[in-house]
Short mmCIF file of C-alpha atoms and ligand atoms in Angstrom, two decimals:
data_model
loop_
_atom_site.label_atom_id
_atom_site.label_comp_id
_atom_site.label_asym_id
_atom_site.label_seq_id
_atom_site.Cartn_x
_atom_site.Cartn_y
_atom_site.Cartn_z
CA MET L 1 -45.68 -8.54 27.70
CA LEU L 2 -43.64 -7.42 24.75
CA ILE L 3 -44.80 -5.07 22.00
CA VAL L 4 -42.73 -5.76 18.90
CA MET L 5 -42.48 -2.84 16.46
CA ARG L 6 -42.28 -3.28 12.70
CA HIS L 7 -38.86 -3.02 11.10
CA GLY L 8 -38.48 0.69 10.31
CA ALA L 9 -41.10 1.89 12.82
CA THR L 10 -40.56 5.60 13.55
CA ASP L 11 -39.51 7.10 16.88
CA ALA L 12 -42.91 8.77 17.11
CA GLU L 13 -44.64 5.39 16.76
CA VAL L 14 -42.46 3.92 19.52
CA GLN L 15 -43.18 6.95 21.73
CA ARG L 16 -46.91 6.51 21.14
CA VAL L 17 -46.73 2.90 22.37
CA VAL L 18 -44.79 4.07 25.44
CA ALA L 19 -47.41 6.75 26.14
CA VAL L 20 -50.33 4.31 25.85
CA ILE L 21 -48.64 1.80 28.19
CA GLU L 22 -48.09 4.56 30.75
CA GLU L 23 -51.67 5.76 30.36
CA MET L 24 -52.78 2.21 31.15
CA GLY L 25 -50.84 2.49 34.43
CA TYR L 26 -47.84 0.29 33.58
CA ARG L 27 -44.16 0.98 32.99
CA ALA L 28 -42.76 0.94 29.45
CA HIS L 29 -39.26 -0.10 28.61
CA PRO L 30 -38.19 0.52 24.97
CA MET L 31 -35.44 -1.78 23.72
CA PRO L 32 -33.83 -1.05 20.39
CA GLY L 33 -32.49 -4.37 19.06
CA SER L 34 -30.30 -5.46 16.18
CA GLN L 35 -33.35 -6.55 14.16
CA ARG L 36 -36.16 -4.39 15.49
CA THR L 37 -37.28 -2.30 18.43
CA ALA L 38 -39.49 -3.84 21.10
CA VAL L 39 -41.23 -2.15 24.00
CA GLY L 40 -41.54 -4.15 27.20
CA LEU L 41 -44.58 -3.66 29.38
CA VAL L 42 -43.48 -4.00 33.00
CA GLY L 43 -45.87 -4.91 35.81
CA ASN L 44 -48.45 -6.88 33.82
CA ASP L 45 -51.10 -7.93 36.34
CA GLY L 46 -52.96 -10.02 33.78
CA ARG L 47 -55.44 -7.25 33.02
CA VAL L 48 -53.64 -5.60 30.11
CA ASP L 49 -55.84 -5.06 27.07
CA ALA L 50 -53.48 -6.28 24.33
CA SER L 51 -55.84 -5.29 21.52
CA ARG L 52 -55.38 -1.63 22.44
CA LEU L 53 -51.66 -1.98 21.76
CA GLU L 54 -51.96 -4.27 18.71
CA GLY L 55 -53.94 -1.61 16.89
CA LEU L 56 -51.34 1.16 17.27
CA PRO L 57 -49.41 2.32 14.18
CA GLY L 58 -46.01 0.65 13.74
CA VAL L 59 -46.86 -2.34 15.97
CA GLN L 60 -46.14 -5.73 14.42
CA GLU L 61 -47.25 -8.02 17.23
CA VAL L 62 -47.84 -8.33 20.95
CA ILE L 63 -46.12 -11.28 22.63
CA GLN L 64 -47.00 -12.74 26.02
CA VAL L 65 -43.78 -13.71 27.81
CA THR L 66 -44.54 -17.24 28.93
CA LYS L 67 -41.75 -17.66 31.49
CA PRO L 68 -42.27 -16.62 35.14
CA TYR L 69 -39.25 -14.34 34.83
CA LYS L 70 -39.82 -11.64 32.24
CA GLN L 71 -37.13 -9.00 31.70
CA VAL L 72 -34.43 -11.59 32.21
CA SER L 73 -35.74 -13.91 29.48
CA ARG L 74 -34.58 -14.31 25.89
CA GLU L 75 -38.19 -13.87 24.84
CA TRP L 76 -37.98 -10.34 26.25
CA LYS L 77 -34.60 -9.53 24.71
CA ALA L 78 -33.10 -11.68 21.98
CA ASP L 79 -29.67 -9.98 21.92
CA SER L 80 -27.22 -11.05 24.63
CA THR L 81 -26.54 -8.41 27.25
CA VAL L 82 -22.99 -7.13 27.31
CA VAL L 83 -22.18 -5.61 30.69
CA GLN L 84 -19.78 -2.71 30.25
CA LEU L 85 -17.26 -2.29 33.02
CA GLY L 86 -14.60 0.39 33.28
CA GLY L 87 -11.54 0.46 31.05
CA GLY L 88 -13.17 -1.29 28.13
CA VAL L 89 -13.68 -4.56 30.02
CA THR L 90 -16.95 -6.28 29.13
CA ILE L 91 -18.76 -9.41 30.26
CA GLY L 92 -21.14 -11.08 27.85
CA GLY L 93 -19.53 -10.22 24.52
CA THR L 94 -16.78 -12.10 22.68
CA ASP L 95 -14.31 -11.65 25.51
CA VAL L 96 -14.03 -14.14 28.37
CA ALA L 97 -13.30 -12.09 31.48
CA VAL L 98 -11.18 -13.58 34.24
CA ILE L 99 -11.85 -12.53 37.83
CA ALA L 100 -9.22 -13.75 40.28
CA GLY L 101 -7.93 -13.13 43.77
CA PRO L 102 -8.18 -14.43 47.30
CA CYS L 103 -11.38 -15.52 48.97
CA SER L 104 -10.96 -12.76 51.60
CA VAL L 105 -9.03 -9.54 51.88
CA GLU L 106 -6.75 -10.29 54.83
CA THR L 107 -3.94 -7.73 54.98
CA GLU L 108 -2.61 -4.93 52.78
CA ARG L 109 0.41 -7.00 51.87
CA GLN L 110 -1.68 -10.07 51.01
CA ILE L 111 -4.18 -8.29 48.74
CA LEU L 112 -1.55 -6.19 46.95
CA GLU L 113 0.62 -9.21 46.36
CA ALA L 114 -2.35 -11.21 45.08
CA ALA L 115 -3.43 -8.32 42.84
CA HIS L 116 -0.01 -8.04 41.20
CA GLN L 117 0.22 -11.81 40.77
CA VAL L 118 -3.17 -12.24 39.10
CA LYS L 119 -2.63 -9.18 36.92
CA GLU L 120 0.73 -10.52 35.82
CA ALA L 121 -0.94 -13.79 34.79
CA GLY L 122 -3.66 -11.95 32.83
CA ALA L 123 -6.73 -11.41 35.04
CA VAL L 124 -8.71 -8.20 34.44
CA ILE L 125 -10.77 -8.12 37.64
CA LEU L 126 -9.60 -8.63 41.23
CA ARG L 127 -11.86 -10.48 43.68
CA GLY L 128 -11.66 -10.53 47.48
CA GLY L 129 -14.31 -10.38 50.16
CA ALA L 130 -14.31 -7.60 52.75
CA TRP L 131 -17.42 -9.13 54.30
CA LYS L 132 -17.44 -12.92 54.40
CA PRO L 133 -20.49 -15.16 54.85
CA ARG L 134 -19.01 -17.90 57.07
CA THR L 135 -20.77 -21.03 58.24
CA SER L 136 -19.29 -20.62 61.71
CA PRO L 137 -19.66 -17.33 63.62
CA TYR L 138 -16.16 -17.94 65.03
CA ALA L 139 -14.49 -18.09 61.61
CA PHE L 140 -12.82 -15.00 60.07
CA GLN L 141 -15.64 -12.62 59.11
CA GLY L 142 -13.67 -10.24 56.90
CA LEU L 143 -12.12 -6.83 57.51
CA GLY L 144 -15.26 -4.86 56.63
CA ARG L 145 -14.78 -1.27 55.44
CA PRO L 146 -10.98 -1.25 55.85
CA GLY L 147 -10.97 -4.21 53.43
CA LEU L 148 -12.73 -2.08 50.82
CA LYS L 149 -10.03 0.58 51.20
CA LEU L 150 -7.38 -2.03 50.53
CA LEU L 151 -9.21 -3.18 47.41
CA ALA L 152 -9.35 0.41 46.19
CA LYS L 153 -5.60 0.67 46.77
CA ALA L 154 -5.03 -2.53 44.80
CA ARG L 155 -7.03 -1.11 41.90
CA GLU L 156 -5.00 2.09 42.01
CA GLU L 157 -1.73 0.14 41.90
CA THR L 158 -2.68 -2.41 39.24
CA GLY L 159 -5.58 -1.01 37.17
CA LEU L 160 -7.57 -4.17 37.92
CA LEU L 161 -11.30 -3.71 38.41
CA ILE L 162 -12.78 -4.80 41.73
CA CYS L 163 -15.48 -7.37 42.49
CA THR L 164 -16.48 -7.80 46.13
CA GLU L 165 -19.41 -9.14 48.09
CA ALA L 166 -22.16 -7.23 49.89
CA MET L 167 -24.01 -9.17 52.57
CA ASP L 168 -26.59 -6.67 53.73
CA PRO L 169 -28.16 -3.39 52.55
CA GLU L 170 -25.85 -1.21 54.66
CA GLY L 171 -22.73 -2.95 53.38
CA LEU L 172 -24.06 -2.79 49.84
CA GLY L 173 -24.01 1.00 50.03
CA TYR L 174 -20.31 0.94 50.93
CA VAL L 175 -19.49 -1.74 48.36
CA ALA L 176 -21.28 0.22 45.63
CA GLU L 177 -19.10 3.26 46.36
CA VAL L 178 -15.85 1.35 45.82
CA ALA L 179 -16.44 -1.79 43.74
CA ASP L 180 -16.83 -2.10 39.98
CA ILE L 181 -19.03 -5.18 40.49
CA ILE L 182 -21.23 -5.86 43.53
CA GLN L 183 -21.24 -9.56 44.35
CA ILE L 184 -24.32 -11.15 45.90
CA GLY L 185 -23.26 -14.52 47.27
CA ALA L 186 -24.91 -17.92 47.05
CA ARG L 187 -26.31 -17.66 50.58
CA ASN L 188 -28.05 -14.40 49.74
CA MET L 189 -29.38 -15.34 46.30
CA GLN L 190 -32.91 -15.30 47.66
CA ASN L 191 -32.48 -12.41 50.08
CA PHE L 192 -35.13 -10.47 48.23
CA SER L 193 -34.78 -7.23 50.17
CA LEU L 194 -31.03 -7.21 49.43
CA LEU L 195 -31.75 -7.93 45.75
CA LYS L 196 -34.08 -4.93 45.63
CA VAL L 197 -31.37 -2.68 47.09
CA ALA L 198 -28.91 -4.07 44.50
CA GLY L 199 -31.48 -3.29 41.83
CA ARG L 200 -31.33 0.38 42.81
CA ALA L 201 -27.51 0.50 42.89
CA LYS L 202 -25.68 2.13 40.03
CA LYS L 203 -23.13 -0.66 39.63
CA PRO L 204 -23.24 -4.06 37.90
CA VAL L 205 -24.29 -6.98 40.08
CA LEU L 206 -22.75 -10.46 40.09
CA LEU L 207 -25.44 -12.85 41.31
CA LYS L 208 -24.22 -16.27 42.41
CA ARG L 209 -26.47 -19.30 42.24
CA GLY L 210 -27.72 -20.49 45.61
CA MET L 211 -26.35 -23.85 46.64
CA SER L 212 -29.77 -25.49 46.37
CA ALA L 213 -31.32 -23.19 43.78
CA THR L 214 -32.71 -24.24 40.42
CA VAL L 215 -31.78 -22.24 37.35
CA GLU L 216 -35.33 -20.89 37.30
CA GLU L 217 -34.94 -19.64 40.87
CA LEU L 218 -31.64 -18.00 39.91
CA LEU L 219 -33.32 -16.24 37.01
CA LEU L 220 -36.24 -15.11 39.20
CA SER L 221 -33.74 -13.64 41.66
CA ALA L 222 -32.07 -11.78 38.79
CA GLU L 223 -35.53 -10.52 37.82
CA TYR L 224 -35.74 -8.77 41.22
CA VAL L 225 -32.65 -6.75 40.32
CA LEU L 226 -33.86 -5.88 36.82
CA ALA L 227 -37.35 -5.05 38.10
CA GLU L 228 -35.79 -2.27 40.20
CA GLY L 229 -34.09 -0.82 37.13
CA ASN L 230 -30.58 -2.31 37.21
CA ARG L 231 -30.08 -4.27 34.00
CA GLU L 232 -26.37 -4.89 34.52
CA VAL L 233 -26.56 -8.37 36.00
CA ILE L 234 -24.01 -11.15 35.59
CA LEU L 235 -25.01 -14.64 36.75
CA CYS L 236 -22.57 -17.10 38.29
CA GLU L 237 -22.62 -20.89 38.48
CA ARG L 238 -20.72 -21.89 41.63
CA GLY L 239 -21.79 -25.46 42.27
CA ILE L 240 -24.81 -26.95 43.96
CA ARG L 241 -25.15 -29.34 46.89
CA GLY L 242 -24.91 -33.01 45.98
CA PHE L 243 -24.73 -36.23 47.95
CA ASP L 244 -21.14 -37.12 47.09
CA PRO L 245 -18.48 -35.81 49.50
CA SER L 246 -15.72 -36.25 46.85
CA THR L 247 -16.09 -32.54 46.06
CA ARG L 248 -17.43 -29.60 48.08
CA ASN L 249 -20.22 -29.01 45.55
CA VAL L 250 -21.38 -30.42 42.23
CA PHE L 251 -20.22 -27.97 39.61
CA ASP L 252 -23.18 -27.73 37.24
CA LEU L 253 -21.57 -27.08 33.87
CA THR L 254 -24.89 -27.58 32.11
CA ALA L 255 -26.20 -24.43 33.78
CA ILE L 256 -24.06 -22.41 31.34
CA PRO L 257 -25.81 -23.44 28.10
CA VAL L 258 -29.14 -23.71 29.95
CA VAL L 259 -28.91 -20.07 31.07
CA HIS L 260 -27.70 -18.93 27.65
CA LYS L 261 -30.80 -20.43 26.09
CA LEU L 262 -33.27 -19.04 28.62
CA SER L 263 -31.75 -15.63 29.29
CA HIS L 264 -29.86 -12.83 27.57
CA LEU L 265 -27.78 -12.22 30.73
CA PRO L 266 -24.14 -13.28 30.81
CA ILE L 267 -23.10 -16.21 32.99
CA ILE L 268 -19.68 -16.82 34.45
CA ALA L 269 -18.40 -19.89 36.31
CA ASP L 270 -16.64 -20.25 39.66
CA PRO L 271 -14.79 -23.58 39.65
CA SER L 272 -13.20 -22.76 43.04
CA HIS L 273 -16.42 -22.94 45.08
CA GLY L 274 -17.79 -25.33 42.46
CA THR L 275 -15.30 -28.02 43.45
CA GLY L 276 -13.71 -26.86 46.71
CA LEU L 277 -10.47 -28.64 45.80
CA ARG L 278 -7.41 -26.96 44.34
CA ASP L 279 -6.53 -29.78 41.94
CA LYS L 280 -10.04 -29.77 40.43
CA VAL L 281 -10.09 -26.04 39.68
CA ILE L 282 -8.02 -26.00 36.49
CA PRO L 283 -9.90 -28.87 34.76
CA MET L 284 -13.27 -27.29 35.59
CA ALA L 285 -12.09 -23.81 34.51
CA ARG L 286 -11.11 -25.30 31.16
CA ALA L 287 -14.47 -27.05 30.90
CA ALA L 288 -16.41 -23.90 31.80
CA VAL L 289 -14.72 -21.86 29.07
CA ALA L 290 -15.32 -24.68 26.59
CA ALA L 291 -18.99 -24.75 27.64
CA GLY L 292 -19.32 -21.06 26.73
CA ALA L 293 -18.97 -19.29 30.08
CA ASP L 294 -18.67 -15.52 29.66
CA GLY L 295 -16.01 -15.42 32.33
CA ILE L 296 -14.52 -17.33 35.21
CA MET L 297 -13.96 -16.45 38.84
CA VAL L 298 -11.02 -18.17 40.49
CA GLU L 299 -9.62 -17.99 44.01
CA VAL L 300 -5.87 -17.37 44.05
CA HIS L 301 -3.78 -16.69 47.18
CA PRO L 302 -0.08 -15.78 47.52
CA SER L 303 0.19 -18.50 50.23
CA PRO L 304 -2.93 -20.68 50.13
CA ASP L 305 -1.77 -22.68 53.16
CA LYS L 306 -2.01 -19.55 55.27
CA ALA L 307 -5.35 -18.31 53.88
CA LEU L 308 -7.96 -17.26 56.43
CA SER L 309 -10.73 -18.72 54.25
CA ASP L 310 -10.99 -21.24 51.42
CA GLY L 311 -7.27 -22.06 51.32
CA ALA L 312 -7.92 -25.64 50.18
CA GLN L 313 -9.52 -24.45 46.94
CA SER L 314 -7.21 -21.48 46.32
CA LEU L 315 -4.64 -21.80 43.55
CA PHE L 316 -0.98 -20.98 43.99
CA PRO L 317 -0.08 -18.05 41.69
CA ASP L 318 1.91 -20.27 39.32
CA GLN L 319 -1.07 -22.62 38.98
CA PHE L 320 -3.22 -19.63 38.07
CA ALA L 321 -0.71 -18.64 35.39
CA GLN L 322 -1.01 -22.16 33.98
CA LEU L 323 -4.82 -21.92 34.05
CA MET L 324 -4.64 -18.67 32.09
CA ARG L 325 -2.41 -20.16 29.42
CA GLU L 326 -4.77 -23.09 28.98
CA VAL L 327 -8.09 -21.23 28.92
CA LYS L 328 -6.70 -18.78 26.34
CA VAL L 329 -6.22 -21.64 23.90
CA ILE L 330 -9.67 -23.07 24.61
CA ALA L 331 -11.38 -19.68 24.18
CA GLU L 332 -9.82 -19.27 20.75
CA VAL L 333 -11.03 -22.68 19.61
CA ILE L 334 -14.63 -21.58 20.18
CA GLY L 335 -14.17 -18.15 18.57
CA ARG L 336 -13.69 -16.17 21.76
CA ARG L 337 -10.82 -14.36 23.39
CA VAL L 338 -9.68 -14.07 26.99
CA ALA L 339 -9.85 -10.35 27.87
CA GLU L 340 -6.39 -8.81 28.05
CA PRO L 341 -5.21 -6.73 31.01
CA ALA L 342 -3.72 -4.37 28.45
CA SER L 343 -7.25 -3.29 27.62
CA VAL L 344 -7.64 -1.98 31.20
CA GLY L 345 -7.33 1.77 31.11
CA ALA L 346 -7.09 1.72 27.30
C1 PEP E 1 -17.01 -16.26 47.61
O1 PEP E 1 -17.05 -15.87 46.44
O2 PEP E 1 -15.98 -16.20 48.34
C2 PEP E 1 -18.21 -16.90 48.18
C3 PEP E 1 -18.48 -16.87 49.49
O3 PEP E 1 -18.93 -17.54 47.25
P1 PEP E 1 -20.37 -18.29 47.34
O4 PEP E 1 -21.34 -17.21 47.74
O5 PEP E 1 -20.57 -18.80 45.96
O6 PEP E 1 -20.24 -19.36 48.37
MN1 MN E 2 -14.42 -18.25 48.98
#
C-alpha cells in the first residue's frame, strides 16, 4: 500500500503518517520523489485500515499496489532507480554501463590481462566468477577466496569496479567484502534464503533471470532483496531455455522494455549467456542497447580457446573493442551515453 502525500506536504505531516503506520504494526518507508513524496506501507497483511491513513493531514490518496511484487513495482516508485556504484559509475540513469571480463577467474595473469584489455576498450566494471555454478561437478568450480583476492588486485591496478557471483550465504559474506556488485546467478534466482542474505548485504545486487523464470518471478525474487532492506538491485536478462538448439538460450530482448514498464529497477543484458555463441554476442549487444538496456555484461577472455569455462561464447579482446565502438553509437542515437572509464575514480 502506498500513501501519496499532497504536493508541498510538510515533513511533520510525512512523519505523522510514518508514526501511524508503525503504530498499526507495519513498517513505513518514506520515498521523496520528483513530483511528490509517498510513504510505502510494508508488510500489508490485508488488514490495514486505509481510512485511518486517508484522513491524516497532508495525505492526498491511498493506493493499493495491485501487483504481487510491491516495492519493486513502478506503482510503488515512479522514478527509475539509479544504483550508485563507486567512482561515479551508475546503473539506471542516462549512462549505459559495460561490465566485461572472463567467465571465471583462472590465474593472476589471466584476470589482470583481461582487466587491462576490457578497461582499454572502455568497460567500467570487471566481471569474473570466483565461485562457478557448473552443470557437471567435474568441471572447473572456480578458485574460491583466492579468486576474490585476484579480483581485488585487478581493481587496484585498473580502477575497474568488480562484479562477481555468490553461490551460497557463506560465500556471499566474502563476496560482499570485496565486490562492488554481488551477482546472484540464474540458477540461484529462486534460492530464497540466499536472496534474503543478499537483502541484508550492504552492496548492490545483480540478480540474473532464471533460465525458466517469467519476468514476474524475476521481479518477485528482487522483492525478496528489497523486503530485507537492500534497494540497490540491478536485474539481468541472460536468456531463457527454448526448444531450438541453434543457440544456447533464447535471448529475451522484450524483457528489457517489459521490466522497464513494470519496475523502477534497472535492467542490464547479458548477450554472452543469452546466445552462448561468440558470433552472436555483438549483434545481440547492439540490440540490447537499442532496446534500452541500462548496461550490458559481456564475457571477454585473453585466449577464449583456453578458457576453463564458457570459452565458446567469450569474445576475443579485439572483438570486444569493436562491440564497444558500435554500442557507443547506438546509445547516442537513443539519447544515452556509454559510461566512460575516465569517470572511474573521478
Ligand atoms: C555467469 O555470469 O558466468 C553465469 C554463470 O551466468 P548465469 O547465472 O546467467 O548462467
Ligand atoms: Mn559464464
